[in-house]
């Protein structure tokens, strides 16, 4: 096998490995007073596992607030939506809870509802991490897809929690035949 054939074979193998991950995207819609939305879409015919969403919200006060959500799976051809009105700033650090931040089922006395502030809740930065059908870890940060995961450990912001489960809806397969 020539060097050119070997390089082409490697390139095709890498493209095949990225195939599912390339069909995962996210975006934010702005809006006033808690109406901002963050969407994560899986256009793949396969589910994602261990979905990890990390994002910053700009709010004054209390300032930038960091959020992260872990979900065990996201179904094929679906979009997950996190509403700005479901975000709460918390005084205590949820990172002290073994690094696992599940969505809260209901608001508690420790949180301040960010949607109640006069200024809009704006999503500043977001990144997602997930595992594909083969168990490979992927991250999408600033639009770029890379192997690996995302972390909130070094985020220079206060921490917040998402109240309630994010909404997940099935969508048309976007004209994507899954590579067939």
mmCIF file of C-alpha atoms in Angstrom:
data_model
loop_
_atom_site.group_PDB
_atom_site.id
_atom_site.type_symbol
_atom_site.label_atom_id
_atom_site.label_comp_id
_atom_site.label_asym_id
_atom_site.label_seq_id
_atom_site.Cartn_x
_atom_site.Cartn_y
_atom_site.Cartn_z
ATOM 1 C CA UNK A 1 0.000 0.000 0.000
ATOM 2 C CA UNK A 2 1.440 3.344 -0.998
ATOM 3 C CA UNK A 3 1.772 6.290 1.373
ATOM 4 C CA UNK A 4 -1.004 8.106 -0.522
ATOM 5 C CA UNK A 5 -3.363 5.151 -0.154
ATOM 6 C CA UNK A 6 -2.520 4.847 3.531
ATOM 7 C CA UNK A 7 -3.160 8.561 4.096
ATOM 8 C CA UNK A 8 -6.452 8.344 2.212
ATOM 9 C CA UNK A 9 -7.469 5.283 4.222
ATOM 10 C CA UNK A 10 -6.700 7.089 7.493
ATOM 11 C CA UNK A 11 -8.651 10.135 6.349
ATOM 12 C CA UNK A 12 -11.668 7.975 5.468
ATOM 13 C CA UNK A 13 -11.464 6.201 8.842
ATOM 14 C CA UNK A 14 -11.366 9.542 10.690
ATOM 15 C CA UNK A 15 -14.300 10.834 8.645
ATOM 16 C CA UNK A 16 -16.281 7.687 9.486
ATOM 17 C CA UNK A 17 -15.481 8.140 13.202
ATOM 18 C CA UNK A 18 -16.664 11.783 13.110
ATOM 19 C CA UNK A 19 -19.822 10.977 11.140
ATOM 20 C CA UNK A 20 -22.277 10.878 14.057
ATOM 21 C CA UNK A 21 -20.582 13.616 16.086
ATOM 22 C CA UNK A 22 -20.715 15.995 13.110
ATOM 23 C CA UNK A 23 -24.525 15.781 13.234
ATOM 24 C CA UNK A 24 -24.700 17.274 16.732
ATOM 25 C CA UNK A 25 -25.062 21.037 17.073
ATOM 26 C CA UNK A 26 -26.277 23.726 19.453
ATOM 27 C CA UNK A 27 -27.387 27.343 19.302
ATOM 28 C CA UNK A 28 -28.963 30.044 21.460
ATOM 29 C CA UNK A 29 -31.976 32.256 20.778
ATOM 30 C CA UNK A 30 -32.074 35.578 22.593
ATOM 31 C CA UNK A 31 -35.055 37.100 24.302
ATOM 32 C CA UNK A 32 -36.045 39.427 27.130
ATOM 33 C CA UNK A 33 -36.593 38.524 30.767
ATOM 34 C CA UNK A 34 -35.889 34.807 30.837
ATOM 35 C CA UNK A 35 -37.120 34.058 27.326
ATOM 36 C CA UNK A 36 -33.677 33.055 26.011
ATOM 37 C CA UNK A 37 -33.411 29.481 24.779
ATOM 38 C CA UNK A 38 -30.454 27.119 24.377
ATOM 39 C CA UNK A 39 -30.985 24.252 21.912
ATOM 40 C CA UNK A 40 -28.956 21.048 21.422
ATOM 41 C CA UNK A 41 -29.874 19.045 18.303
ATOM 42 C CA UNK A 42 -29.008 15.449 17.472
ATOM 43 C CA UNK A 43 -29.565 14.990 13.706
ATOM 44 C CA UNK A 44 -28.037 11.517 13.864
ATOM 45 C CA UNK A 45 -30.029 8.268 13.514
ATOM 46 C CA UNK A 46 -28.263 7.101 16.694
ATOM 47 C CA UNK A 47 -28.712 8.298 20.292
ATOM 48 C CA UNK A 48 -26.060 10.285 22.136
ATOM 49 C CA UNK A 49 -25.018 9.188 25.589
ATOM 50 C CA UNK A 50 -23.616 11.055 28.573
ATOM 51 C CA UNK A 51 -24.600 14.476 27.243
ATOM 52 C CA UNK A 52 -22.824 17.252 29.150
ATOM 53 C CA UNK A 53 -23.922 20.834 28.492
ATOM 54 C CA UNK A 54 -21.890 23.722 29.930
ATOM 55 C CA UNK A 55 -22.876 27.361 29.468
ATOM 56 C CA UNK A 56 -22.486 30.859 30.895
ATOM 57 C CA UNK A 57 -25.307 33.327 31.363
ATOM 58 C CA UNK A 58 -24.821 37.073 31.646
ATOM 59 C CA UNK A 59 -26.939 38.640 34.356
ATOM 60 C CA UNK A 60 -26.431 41.808 36.339
ATOM 61 C CA UNK A 61 -26.676 41.194 39.231
ATOM 62 C CA UNK A 62 -25.253 38.678 40.228
ATOM 63 C CA UNK A 63 -22.858 38.726 37.258
ATOM 64 C CA UNK A 64 -21.888 35.838 35.004
ATOM 65 C CA UNK A 65 -23.345 32.527 36.181
ATOM 66 C CA UNK A 66 -22.046 29.126 35.030
ATOM 67 C CA UNK A 67 -24.416 26.207 34.454
ATOM 68 C CA UNK A 68 -23.898 22.595 33.528
ATOM 69 C CA UNK A 69 -26.369 19.812 32.861
ATOM 70 C CA UNK A 70 -25.729 16.078 32.570
ATOM 71 C CA UNK A 71 -28.246 13.876 30.788
ATOM 72 C CA UNK A 72 -27.821 10.136 30.250
ATOM 73 C CA UNK A 73 -29.022 10.214 26.636
ATOM 74 C CA UNK A 74 -30.465 12.271 23.803
ATOM 75 C CA UNK A 75 -32.647 10.389 21.336
ATOM 76 C CA UNK A 76 -32.024 10.335 17.578
ATOM 77 C CA UNK A 77 -33.489 13.164 15.500
ATOM 78 C CA UNK A 78 -34.321 15.286 18.515
ATOM 79 C CA UNK A 79 -33.744 18.747 19.904
ATOM 80 C CA UNK A 80 -33.280 19.526 23.592
ATOM 81 C CA UNK A 81 -34.226 23.017 24.797
ATOM 82 C CA UNK A 82 -33.199 24.782 28.005
ATOM 83 C CA UNK A 83 -35.300 27.856 28.759
ATOM 84 C CA UNK A 84 -33.796 30.945 30.357
ATOM 85 C CA UNK A 85 -36.689 31.053 32.819
ATOM 86 C CA UNK A 86 -35.606 27.671 34.230
ATOM 87 C CA UNK A 87 -32.191 28.978 35.342
ATOM 88 C CA UNK A 88 -31.456 29.768 38.973
ATOM 89 C CA UNK A 89 -28.372 31.256 40.543
ATOM 90 C CA UNK A 90 -27.416 29.471 43.762
ATOM 91 C CA UNK A 91 -25.319 30.764 46.648
ATOM 92 C CA UNK A 92 -23.877 27.352 47.492
ATOM 93 C CA UNK A 93 -21.508 25.658 45.067
ATOM 94 C CA UNK A 94 -23.153 22.631 43.426
ATOM 95 C CA UNK A 95 -19.676 21.450 42.407
ATOM 96 C CA UNK A 96 -19.353 20.248 46.003
ATOM 97 C CA UNK A 97 -21.919 17.563 45.146
ATOM 98 C CA UNK A 98 -19.460 15.035 43.693
ATOM 99 C CA UNK A 99 -19.315 16.930 40.392
ATOM 100 C CA UNK A 100 -22.816 15.790 39.390
ATOM 101 C CA UNK A 101 -25.342 18.553 38.718
ATOM 102 C CA UNK A 102 -28.694 17.032 37.832
ATOM 103 C CA UNK A 103 -31.524 19.402 36.949
ATOM 104 C CA UNK A 104 -33.480 20.386 40.043
ATOM 105 C CA UNK A 105 -37.051 19.125 40.111
ATOM 106 C CA UNK A 106 -38.239 22.317 41.745
ATOM 107 C CA UNK A 107 -36.802 25.605 42.903
ATOM 108 C CA UNK A 108 -35.502 25.832 46.444
ATOM 109 C CA UNK A 109 -34.825 28.658 48.893
ATOM 110 C CA UNK A 110 -31.132 28.753 47.928
ATOM 111 C CA UNK A 111 -31.788 29.989 44.406
ATOM 112 C CA UNK A 112 -32.591 33.304 42.800
ATOM 113 C CA UNK A 113 -34.739 33.010 39.689
ATOM 114 C CA UNK A 114 -32.696 34.694 36.949
ATOM 115 C CA UNK A 115 -35.837 35.158 34.851
ATOM 116 C CA UNK A 116 -37.198 37.605 37.446
ATOM 117 C CA UNK A 117 -34.496 40.197 36.816
ATOM 118 C CA UNK A 118 -35.262 43.217 34.639
ATOM 119 C CA UNK A 119 -32.344 42.608 32.290
ATOM 120 C CA UNK A 120 -32.469 39.760 29.824
ATOM 121 C CA UNK A 121 -30.777 36.481 30.600
ATOM 122 C CA UNK A 122 -28.284 36.155 27.769
ATOM 123 C CA UNK A 123 -26.339 33.002 26.949
ATOM 124 C CA UNK A 124 -22.686 34.054 26.633
ATOM 125 C CA UNK A 125 -20.804 30.864 25.894
ATOM 126 C CA UNK A 126 -21.840 27.262 25.553
ATOM 127 C CA UNK A 127 -20.177 23.936 24.875
ATOM 128 C CA UNK A 128 -21.366 20.355 24.801
ATOM 129 C CA UNK A 129 -19.721 16.999 25.360
ATOM 130 C CA UNK A 130 -21.151 13.575 24.549
ATOM 131 C CA UNK A 131 -20.377 9.987 23.621
ATOM 132 C CA UNK A 132 -21.218 8.616 20.191
ATOM 133 C CA UNK A 133 -22.578 5.155 19.319
ATOM 134 C CA UNK A 134 -19.049 3.711 19.597
ATOM 135 C CA UNK A 135 -18.385 5.230 23.031
ATOM 136 C CA UNK A 136 -15.965 7.875 21.725
ATOM 137 C CA UNK A 137 -16.031 11.203 23.611
ATOM 138 C CA UNK A 138 -16.619 14.372 21.585
ATOM 139 C CA UNK A 139 -16.878 18.069 22.402
ATOM 140 C CA UNK A 140 -18.261 20.984 20.448
ATOM 141 C CA UNK A 141 -16.809 24.277 21.688
ATOM 142 C CA UNK A 142 -17.210 27.565 19.805
ATOM 143 C CA UNK A 143 -18.550 25.613 16.838
ATOM 144 C CA UNK A 144 -15.488 23.379 16.586
ATOM 145 C CA UNK A 145 -15.826 19.599 16.942
ATOM 146 C CA UNK A 146 -12.959 17.856 18.764
ATOM 147 C CA UNK A 147 -12.352 14.598 20.574
ATOM 148 C CA UNK A 148 -12.635 14.958 24.333
ATOM 149 C CA UNK A 149 -15.061 16.348 26.898
ATOM 150 C CA UNK A 150 -16.049 19.739 28.276
ATOM 151 C CA UNK A 151 -15.537 21.021 31.803
ATOM 152 C CA UNK A 152 -16.802 23.806 34.006
ATOM 153 C CA UNK A 153 -13.992 23.413 36.560
ATOM 154 C CA UNK A 154 -12.109 26.561 35.525
ATOM 155 C CA UNK A 155 -15.109 28.742 34.746
ATOM 156 C CA UNK A 156 -14.578 32.156 36.392
ATOM 157 C CA UNK A 157 -18.216 32.608 37.365
ATOM 158 C CA UNK A 158 -20.721 31.819 40.075
ATOM 159 C CA UNK A 159 -22.662 28.596 39.701
ATOM 160 C CA UNK A 160 -26.305 28.084 38.841
ATOM 161 C CA UNK A 161 -28.764 25.228 38.433
ATOM 162 C CA UNK A 162 -31.375 24.373 35.827
ATOM 163 C CA UNK A 163 -34.794 23.815 37.404
ATOM 164 C CA UNK A 164 -36.837 21.032 35.800
ATOM 165 C CA UNK A 165 -35.957 18.666 32.996
ATOM 166 C CA UNK A 166 -34.997 20.290 29.699
ATOM 167 C CA UNK A 167 -37.606 19.790 26.954
ATOM 168 C CA UNK A 168 -36.794 17.167 24.315
ATOM 169 C CA UNK A 169 -38.790 17.024 21.082
ATOM 170 C CA UNK A 170 -38.454 14.824 18.029
ATOM 171 C CA UNK A 171 -37.725 16.649 14.780
ATOM 172 C CA UNK A 172 -37.799 15.684 11.137
ATOM 173 C CA UNK A 173 -34.603 13.999 10.088
ATOM 174 C CA UNK A 174 -33.650 17.265 8.352
ATOM 175 C CA UNK A 175 -33.355 15.488 5.011
ATOM 176 C CA UNK A 176 -30.498 13.439 6.438
ATOM 177 C CA UNK A 177 -30.678 9.774 5.461
ATOM 178 C CA UNK A 178 -28.043 8.737 8.001
ATOM 179 C CA UNK A 179 -25.437 8.192 5.316
ATOM 180 C CA UNK A 180 -27.466 5.538 3.494
#
